[in-house]
Amino acid sequence: SLSESRRKGYSSGRFSFNVKGGRCESCEGEGQKKIEMQFLSDLFVTCPQRRPTYYLTLASLAAVAGLHLCALDNGGAVYAMQRMVVTDAMGHLLSLCATLAVAASLIYAQVYAGPRELLKGELFTLSMLALLGISIMIIGNNFLSIYLGLELMSLSLYALVALRRDHTQSTEAAMKYFVLGALASGFLLYGLSMLYGATGTLDVSEVFAIIASGQIKHQVLVLGVVFVVCGLAFKLGVVPFHMWIPDVYQGAPTAVTLMIGGAPKLAAFAMTMRLLVDGLLPLAMDWQQMLMVLAVASLLVGNLAAIAQTNLKRMLAFSTIAQMGFVLIGLLSGVVQGSTVSAANAYSSAMFY
């Protein structure tokens, strides 16, 4: 059955209210206002180093992080926008970590991007857009909202990788990232469309309830789960959907590589939790077997290939692949012989890792 915490909130219009306290939860709305203010202010900046935009971006990120930190202990789940998004403890924690990761990436990028003429308004604007997409993915409670957040994040990252337009490796990496990313998005979208056709709803919580009722044919659901797992595997960067990671890490500007290796991984993990755990937990015995194969292959290929690398960024890319294999081990150990007794510990351990 649905967790008790998911029954404690309801939405009304633009804002959502906690049943116990009746207090408005507008954290994401305030974050969006900060992003819009940063967009408009950059149009009037004349400093070549974009220092006003840089400081305003960091201030906006600090404000968003502060809002998430304040809302972290509220407890319970609060729904908004006709249940298309949900704010809960996991969402606030991952959003907080993603915001801090983007801020750290921009701070380190200051020294790198300046001499290479990359310290432009586009760097900050695209970073904030990527963070907005990440936040939508983390709090998504609907197939449509999760996919829209994924596309917003992905398109922003494609542009960030190609930010050095006169650099051959960056352009090549961006093209590979775009083509393979579009293919993976197609897999994910096809799987979600099959689940929608089988269940008749886009709401993740309703999908869970319908599948748990046992009224849907198992074969149809499993076929949709296969495509969903393939799409998630690409975003997580696990074998055999890892081909883009070494090339993108090596070809992208180092500051962008740092950003790709941080916050988007948190968003991919959150999307995996929302879809597989919150929505498809009754099919855990099916998708856990798929994750088992992906985890073993990632650990094997990632660690062995990293030894043979001579480029530092490629070595870190294969190390990332291996680390994601360990994350999958935590995700695939939640349901044991149909029992969910250890599920909370397994999923929280995977998120901690």
Short mmCIF file of C-alpha atoms in Angstrom, two decimals:
data_model
loop_
_atom_site.label_atom_id
_atom_site.label_comp_id
_atom_site.label_asym_id
_atom_site.label_seq_id
_atom_site.Cartn_x
_atom_site.Cartn_y
_atom_site.Cartn_z
CA SER A 1 0.00 0.00 0.00
CA LEU A 2 0.98 3.65 -0.32
CA SER A 3 3.07 4.99 2.52
CA GLU A 4 1.27 6.92 5.23
CA SER A 5 3.37 9.99 4.61
CA ARG A 6 1.99 10.32 1.09
CA ARG A 7 -1.53 10.71 2.45
CA LYS A 8 -0.73 13.74 4.58
CA GLY A 9 -0.76 16.43 1.89
CA TYR A 10 -3.08 17.93 -0.65
CA SER A 11 -2.83 20.64 -3.27
CA SER A 12 -4.95 23.70 -3.83
CA GLY A 13 -4.35 25.87 -6.87
CA ARG A 14 -0.83 27.12 -7.22
CA PHE A 15 0.41 26.29 -3.74
CA SER A 16 0.28 23.21 -1.53
CA PHE A 17 -0.56 23.16 2.14
CA ASN A 18 0.43 20.82 4.90
CA VAL A 19 -2.59 19.16 6.51
CA LYS A 20 -1.11 19.49 9.99
CA GLY A 21 0.30 22.97 9.85
CA GLY A 22 -1.53 24.61 6.96
CA ARG A 23 1.67 26.38 5.95
CA CYS A 24 2.34 27.20 2.32
CA GLU A 25 5.17 25.29 0.66
CA SER A 26 6.57 27.66 -1.98
CA CYS A 27 10.21 26.60 -2.01
CA GLU A 28 10.29 25.75 -5.70
CA GLY A 29 8.41 28.94 -6.60
CA GLU A 30 10.96 31.09 -4.81
CA GLY A 31 13.78 29.23 -6.54
CA GLN A 32 12.20 29.89 -9.93
CA LYS A 33 11.97 33.62 -9.16
CA LYS A 34 15.68 33.68 -8.33
CA ILE A 35 16.50 32.02 -11.66
CA GLU A 36 14.35 34.49 -13.62
CA MET A 37 16.02 37.43 -11.86
CA GLN A 38 19.44 36.09 -12.79
CA PHE A 39 18.39 35.71 -16.44
CA LEU A 40 17.20 39.31 -16.71
CA SER A 41 20.11 40.87 -14.86
CA ASP A 42 22.69 39.33 -17.21
CA LEU A 43 21.30 41.37 -20.11
CA PHE A 44 22.60 44.58 -18.50
CA VAL A 45 26.03 43.34 -17.36
CA THR A 46 28.96 44.95 -19.19
CA CYS A 47 31.83 43.48 -17.14
CA PRO A 48 33.86 41.05 -19.32
CA GLN A 49 34.28 38.69 -16.36
CA ARG A 50 30.52 38.69 -15.65
CA ARG A 51 31.17 39.21 -11.96
CA PRO A 52 27.70 40.67 -11.18
CA THR A 53 26.08 37.66 -12.84
CA TYR A 54 28.46 35.32 -11.02
CA TYR A 55 27.72 36.76 -7.59
CA LEU A 56 23.98 36.98 -8.26
CA THR A 57 23.96 33.35 -9.38
CA LEU A 58 25.75 32.24 -6.21
CA ALA A 59 23.36 34.33 -4.10
CA SER A 60 20.38 32.76 -5.84
CA LEU A 61 21.78 29.27 -5.29
CA ALA A 62 22.41 30.07 -1.63
CA ALA A 63 18.81 31.26 -1.24
CA VAL A 64 17.42 28.13 -2.90
CA ALA A 65 19.64 25.93 -0.74
CA GLY A 66 18.47 27.79 2.36
CA LEU A 67 14.82 27.23 1.44
CA HIS A 68 15.39 23.52 0.99
CA LEU A 69 17.30 23.34 4.26
CA CYS A 70 14.48 25.07 6.14
CA ALA A 71 11.87 22.73 4.64
CA LEU A 72 13.91 19.58 5.29
CA ASP A 73 12.36 18.84 8.69
CA ASN A 74 8.74 19.53 7.79
CA GLY A 75 7.92 15.84 7.44
CA GLY A 76 5.29 14.20 5.29
CA ALA A 77 4.67 14.57 1.57
CA VAL A 78 3.01 17.64 0.07
CA TYR A 79 1.53 17.53 -3.43
CA ALA A 80 1.09 20.46 -5.81
CA MET A 81 0.02 21.25 -9.38
CA GLN A 82 -2.70 18.57 -9.45
CA ARG A 83 -0.28 16.01 -7.94
CA MET A 84 2.28 16.44 -10.72
CA VAL A 85 5.00 17.27 -8.18
CA VAL A 86 5.61 16.18 -4.60
CA THR A 87 7.88 17.67 -1.96
CA ASP A 88 9.11 15.28 0.69
CA ALA A 89 12.23 14.74 2.76
CA MET A 90 14.07 12.94 -0.04
CA GLY A 91 13.19 15.64 -2.54
CA HIS A 92 14.41 18.46 -0.31
CA LEU A 93 17.62 16.63 0.60
CA LEU A 94 18.56 15.76 -2.99
CA SER A 95 17.59 19.24 -4.22
CA LEU A 96 19.76 20.78 -1.50
CA CYS A 97 22.72 18.60 -2.47
CA ALA A 98 22.19 19.34 -6.18
CA THR A 99 22.09 23.10 -5.52
CA LEU A 100 25.30 22.94 -3.50
CA ALA A 101 26.93 20.81 -6.20
CA VAL A 102 26.09 23.37 -8.91
CA ALA A 103 27.34 26.20 -6.70
CA ALA A 104 30.63 24.38 -6.05
CA SER A 105 31.02 23.70 -9.76
CA LEU A 106 30.57 27.38 -10.62
CA ILE A 107 33.04 28.43 -7.90
CA TYR A 108 35.70 26.10 -9.24
CA ALA A 109 34.84 27.11 -12.82
CA GLN A 110 35.72 30.74 -12.10
CA VAL A 111 39.46 30.13 -12.35
CA TYR A 112 39.23 27.69 -15.27
CA ALA A 113 36.72 29.52 -17.46
CA GLY A 114 38.23 33.01 -17.22
CA PRO A 115 41.44 32.52 -19.26
CA ARG A 116 39.58 30.38 -21.82
CA GLU A 117 36.89 33.01 -22.50
CA LEU A 118 34.16 30.72 -21.19
CA LEU A 119 33.07 33.00 -18.37
CA LYS A 120 29.98 34.19 -20.19
CA GLY A 121 26.37 34.67 -19.26
CA GLU A 122 25.54 31.44 -21.06
CA LEU A 123 27.57 29.43 -18.55
CA PHE A 124 25.52 30.69 -15.61
CA THR A 125 22.19 30.69 -17.44
CA LEU A 126 22.55 27.14 -18.71
CA SER A 127 23.76 25.96 -15.30
CA MET A 128 20.67 27.42 -13.64
CA LEU A 129 18.40 25.91 -16.31
CA ALA A 130 20.05 22.53 -15.75
CA LEU A 131 19.45 22.90 -12.02
CA LEU A 132 15.80 23.75 -12.67
CA GLY A 133 15.43 20.58 -14.71
CA ILE A 134 17.18 18.60 -11.98
CA SER A 135 14.80 20.00 -9.37
CA ILE A 136 11.77 19.07 -11.48
CA MET A 137 13.09 15.54 -11.90
CA ILE A 138 13.65 15.19 -8.17
CA ILE A 139 10.16 16.33 -7.15
CA GLY A 140 8.29 14.82 -10.10
CA ASN A 141 5.27 12.66 -9.26
CA ASN A 142 3.98 12.33 -12.81
CA PHE A 143 5.47 10.71 -15.90
CA LEU A 144 5.06 13.94 -17.83
CA SER A 145 6.71 16.23 -15.27
CA ILE A 146 9.63 13.83 -14.78
CA TYR A 147 10.23 13.64 -18.52
CA LEU A 148 9.99 17.41 -18.98
CA GLY A 149 12.54 17.91 -16.21
CA LEU A 150 14.81 15.35 -17.84
CA GLU A 151 14.68 17.11 -21.20
CA LEU A 152 15.30 20.53 -19.65
CA MET A 153 18.36 19.22 -17.84
CA SER A 154 19.65 17.27 -20.84
CA LEU A 155 19.34 20.11 -23.35
CA SER A 156 21.12 22.49 -20.98
CA LEU A 157 23.96 20.01 -20.50
CA TYR A 158 24.29 19.46 -24.26
CA ALA A 159 24.79 23.19 -24.72
CA LEU A 160 27.25 23.38 -21.81
CA VAL A 161 29.40 20.62 -23.30
CA ALA A 162 29.53 22.51 -26.61
CA LEU A 163 30.26 25.85 -24.95
CA ARG A 164 33.74 25.95 -26.52
CA ARG A 165 32.51 26.22 -30.08
CA ASP A 166 36.02 26.47 -31.54
CA HIS A 167 37.21 23.30 -29.81
CA THR A 168 36.93 20.09 -31.87
CA GLN A 169 36.77 17.69 -28.93
CA SER A 170 34.04 19.68 -27.18
CA THR A 171 31.90 19.80 -30.31
CA GLU A 172 32.37 16.09 -30.95
CA ALA A 173 31.53 15.24 -27.34
CA ALA A 174 28.38 17.37 -27.48
CA MET A 175 27.22 15.62 -30.65
CA LYS A 176 27.78 12.18 -29.15
CA TYR A 177 26.02 13.22 -25.97
CA PHE A 178 23.07 14.62 -27.91
CA VAL A 179 22.61 11.63 -30.22
CA LEU A 180 22.93 8.99 -27.50
CA GLY A 181 20.88 11.10 -25.09
CA ALA A 182 18.07 11.39 -27.61
CA LEU A 183 18.14 7.62 -28.12
CA ALA A 184 17.94 7.00 -24.36
CA SER A 185 15.12 9.52 -23.97
CA GLY A 186 13.25 7.65 -26.69
CA PHE A 187 13.65 4.38 -24.78
CA LEU A 188 12.40 5.98 -21.57
CA LEU A 189 9.49 7.72 -23.26
CA TYR A 190 8.44 4.52 -25.03
CA GLY A 191 8.50 2.61 -21.75
CA LEU A 192 6.48 5.29 -19.96
CA SER A 193 3.95 5.34 -22.80
CA MET A 194 3.51 1.58 -22.50
CA LEU A 195 2.96 1.88 -18.75
CA TYR A 196 0.46 4.66 -19.37
CA GLY A 197 -1.37 2.55 -21.92
CA ALA A 198 -1.55 -0.37 -19.49
CA THR A 199 -2.56 1.57 -16.38
CA GLY A 200 -4.44 4.52 -17.87
CA THR A 201 -2.74 7.12 -15.64
CA LEU A 202 0.40 9.24 -15.56
CA ASP A 203 0.40 9.67 -11.79
CA VAL A 204 3.19 7.65 -10.18
CA SER A 205 1.20 6.89 -7.02
CA GLU A 206 -1.83 5.74 -9.01
CA VAL A 207 0.39 3.54 -11.16
CA PHE A 208 1.60 1.88 -7.96
CA ALA A 209 -1.95 1.26 -6.76
CA ILE A 210 -3.18 -0.11 -10.09
CA ILE A 211 -0.24 -2.50 -10.49
CA ALA A 212 -0.58 -3.67 -6.89
CA SER A 213 -4.24 -4.51 -7.52
CA GLY A 214 -3.16 -7.23 -10.00
CA GLN A 215 -5.64 -6.22 -12.70
CA ILE A 216 -3.00 -5.57 -15.40
CA LYS A 217 -1.35 -8.31 -17.45
CA HIS A 218 2.16 -8.94 -16.19
CA GLN A 219 3.68 -9.34 -19.66
CA VAL A 220 2.62 -5.86 -20.80
CA LEU A 221 4.02 -4.25 -17.67
CA VAL A 222 7.35 -6.07 -17.89
CA LEU A 223 7.87 -4.94 -21.48
CA GLY A 224 7.36 -1.34 -20.41
CA VAL A 225 9.69 -1.80 -17.43
CA VAL A 226 12.46 -3.04 -19.74
CA PHE A 227 12.42 0.18 -21.76
CA VAL A 228 12.20 2.31 -18.61
CA VAL A 229 15.22 0.56 -17.09
CA CYS A 230 17.17 1.06 -20.33
CA GLY A 231 16.45 4.79 -20.25
CA LEU A 232 17.36 5.06 -16.58
CA ALA A 233 20.55 3.06 -17.13
CA PHE A 234 21.75 5.60 -19.67
CA LYS A 235 21.14 8.52 -17.34
CA LEU A 236 22.89 6.66 -14.52
CA GLY A 237 25.74 5.80 -16.86
CA VAL A 238 25.94 2.07 -16.23
CA VAL A 239 27.13 -0.69 -18.57
CA PRO A 240 26.17 -1.29 -21.37
CA PHE A 241 24.74 2.24 -21.66
CA HIS A 242 27.99 3.92 -20.62
CA MET A 243 29.50 4.71 -24.03
CA TRP A 244 28.92 8.45 -23.75
CA ILE A 245 30.55 9.03 -20.37
CA PRO A 246 34.30 8.73 -21.20
CA ASP A 247 34.02 10.77 -24.40
CA VAL A 248 31.86 13.49 -22.84
CA TYR A 249 34.02 13.75 -19.73
CA GLN A 250 37.16 14.08 -21.84
CA GLY A 251 35.78 16.41 -24.51
CA ALA A 252 33.78 18.78 -22.31
CA PRO A 253 35.46 21.76 -20.61
CA THR A 254 36.75 20.66 -17.22
CA ALA A 255 34.31 22.93 -15.40
CA VAL A 256 31.41 21.34 -17.29
CA THR A 257 32.78 17.87 -16.62
CA LEU A 258 32.67 18.67 -12.92
CA MET A 259 29.06 19.76 -13.22
CA ILE A 260 27.99 16.69 -15.24
CA GLY A 261 29.59 14.39 -12.68
CA GLY A 262 27.73 15.94 -9.76
CA ALA A 263 24.15 17.20 -9.70
CA PRO A 264 22.79 15.22 -12.71
CA LYS A 265 23.70 11.97 -10.95
CA LEU A 266 21.51 12.99 -8.03
CA ALA A 267 18.66 13.70 -10.44
CA ALA A 268 19.10 10.32 -12.14
CA PHE A 269 18.98 8.59 -8.76
CA ALA A 270 15.84 10.52 -7.76
CA MET A 271 14.17 9.67 -11.08
CA THR A 272 15.02 6.01 -10.50
CA MET A 273 13.48 6.15 -7.04
CA ARG A 274 10.33 7.89 -8.25
CA LEU A 275 9.72 5.50 -11.13
CA LEU A 276 10.96 2.12 -9.91
CA VAL A 277 10.32 2.40 -6.17
CA ASP A 278 7.37 4.79 -5.85
CA GLY A 279 5.62 3.58 -9.00
CA LEU A 280 6.81 0.10 -9.94
CA LEU A 281 7.64 -1.49 -6.59
CA PRO A 282 5.13 -4.34 -7.14
CA LEU A 283 7.31 -5.34 -10.11
CA ALA A 284 10.51 -5.23 -8.05
CA MET A 285 11.31 -8.89 -8.64
CA ASP A 286 11.49 -8.10 -12.37
CA TRP A 287 13.48 -4.86 -12.44
CA GLN A 288 15.81 -5.97 -9.65
CA GLN A 289 17.09 -8.78 -11.88
CA MET A 290 17.82 -6.27 -14.63
CA LEU A 291 19.64 -4.00 -12.19
CA MET A 292 21.67 -6.97 -10.97
CA VAL A 293 23.09 -7.57 -14.45
CA LEU A 294 23.78 -3.85 -14.93
CA ALA A 295 25.50 -3.60 -11.54
CA VAL A 296 27.85 -6.54 -12.10
CA ALA A 297 28.73 -5.38 -15.62
CA SER A 298 29.38 -1.83 -14.41
CA LEU A 299 31.65 -2.96 -11.58
CA LEU A 300 33.63 -5.20 -13.92
CA VAL A 301 33.98 -2.87 -16.90
CA GLY A 302 34.37 0.33 -14.88
CA ASN A 303 37.18 -0.88 -12.63
CA LEU A 304 39.12 -2.80 -15.28
CA ALA A 305 38.87 -0.08 -17.93
CA ALA A 306 39.90 2.64 -15.47
CA ILE A 307 43.24 0.88 -14.89
CA ALA A 308 44.21 1.17 -18.55
CA GLN A 309 43.42 4.88 -18.97
CA THR A 310 46.11 7.50 -19.51
CA ASN A 311 43.76 10.48 -19.50
CA LEU A 312 42.70 11.64 -16.04
CA LYS A 313 39.16 12.59 -17.02
CA ARG A 314 38.57 9.29 -18.80
CA MET A 315 39.83 7.44 -15.73
CA LEU A 316 37.39 9.36 -13.55
CA ALA A 317 34.63 8.58 -16.07
CA PHE A 318 35.17 4.83 -15.75
CA SER A 319 35.43 5.24 -11.99
CA THR A 320 32.01 6.89 -12.06
CA ILE A 321 30.63 3.91 -13.96
CA ALA A 322 31.97 1.55 -11.29
CA GLN A 323 30.56 3.67 -8.46
CA MET A 324 27.11 3.66 -10.03
CA GLY A 325 27.32 -0.12 -9.98
CA PHE A 326 27.57 0.05 -6.19
CA VAL A 327 24.52 2.33 -6.11
CA LEU A 328 22.55 -0.24 -8.10
CA ILE A 329 23.51 -2.93 -5.60
CA GLY A 330 21.68 -0.94 -2.92
CA LEU A 331 18.64 -0.45 -5.16
CA LEU A 332 18.36 -4.11 -6.12
CA SER A 333 18.46 -5.37 -2.54
CA GLY A 334 15.29 -3.67 -1.31
CA VAL A 335 12.77 -6.45 -1.94
CA VAL A 336 13.82 -9.95 -0.88
CA GLN A 337 11.47 -12.83 -1.77
CA GLY A 338 8.54 -10.44 -1.97
CA SER A 339 9.24 -8.87 1.44
CA THR A 340 9.85 -5.13 1.77
CA VAL A 341 11.09 -5.26 5.37
CA SER A 342 14.61 -4.15 4.43
CA ALA A 343 13.55 -1.82 1.60
CA ALA A 344 13.90 1.42 3.56
CA ASN A 345 17.42 0.57 4.69
CA ALA A 346 18.47 -0.54 1.21
CA TYR A 347 17.21 2.57 -0.57
CA SER A 348 18.50 5.00 2.06
CA SER A 349 21.91 3.30 1.91
CA ALA A 350 21.97 3.65 -1.88
CA MET A 351 21.13 7.35 -1.58
CA PHE A 352 23.79 7.85 1.10
CA TYR A 353 26.40 6.21 -1.13
#
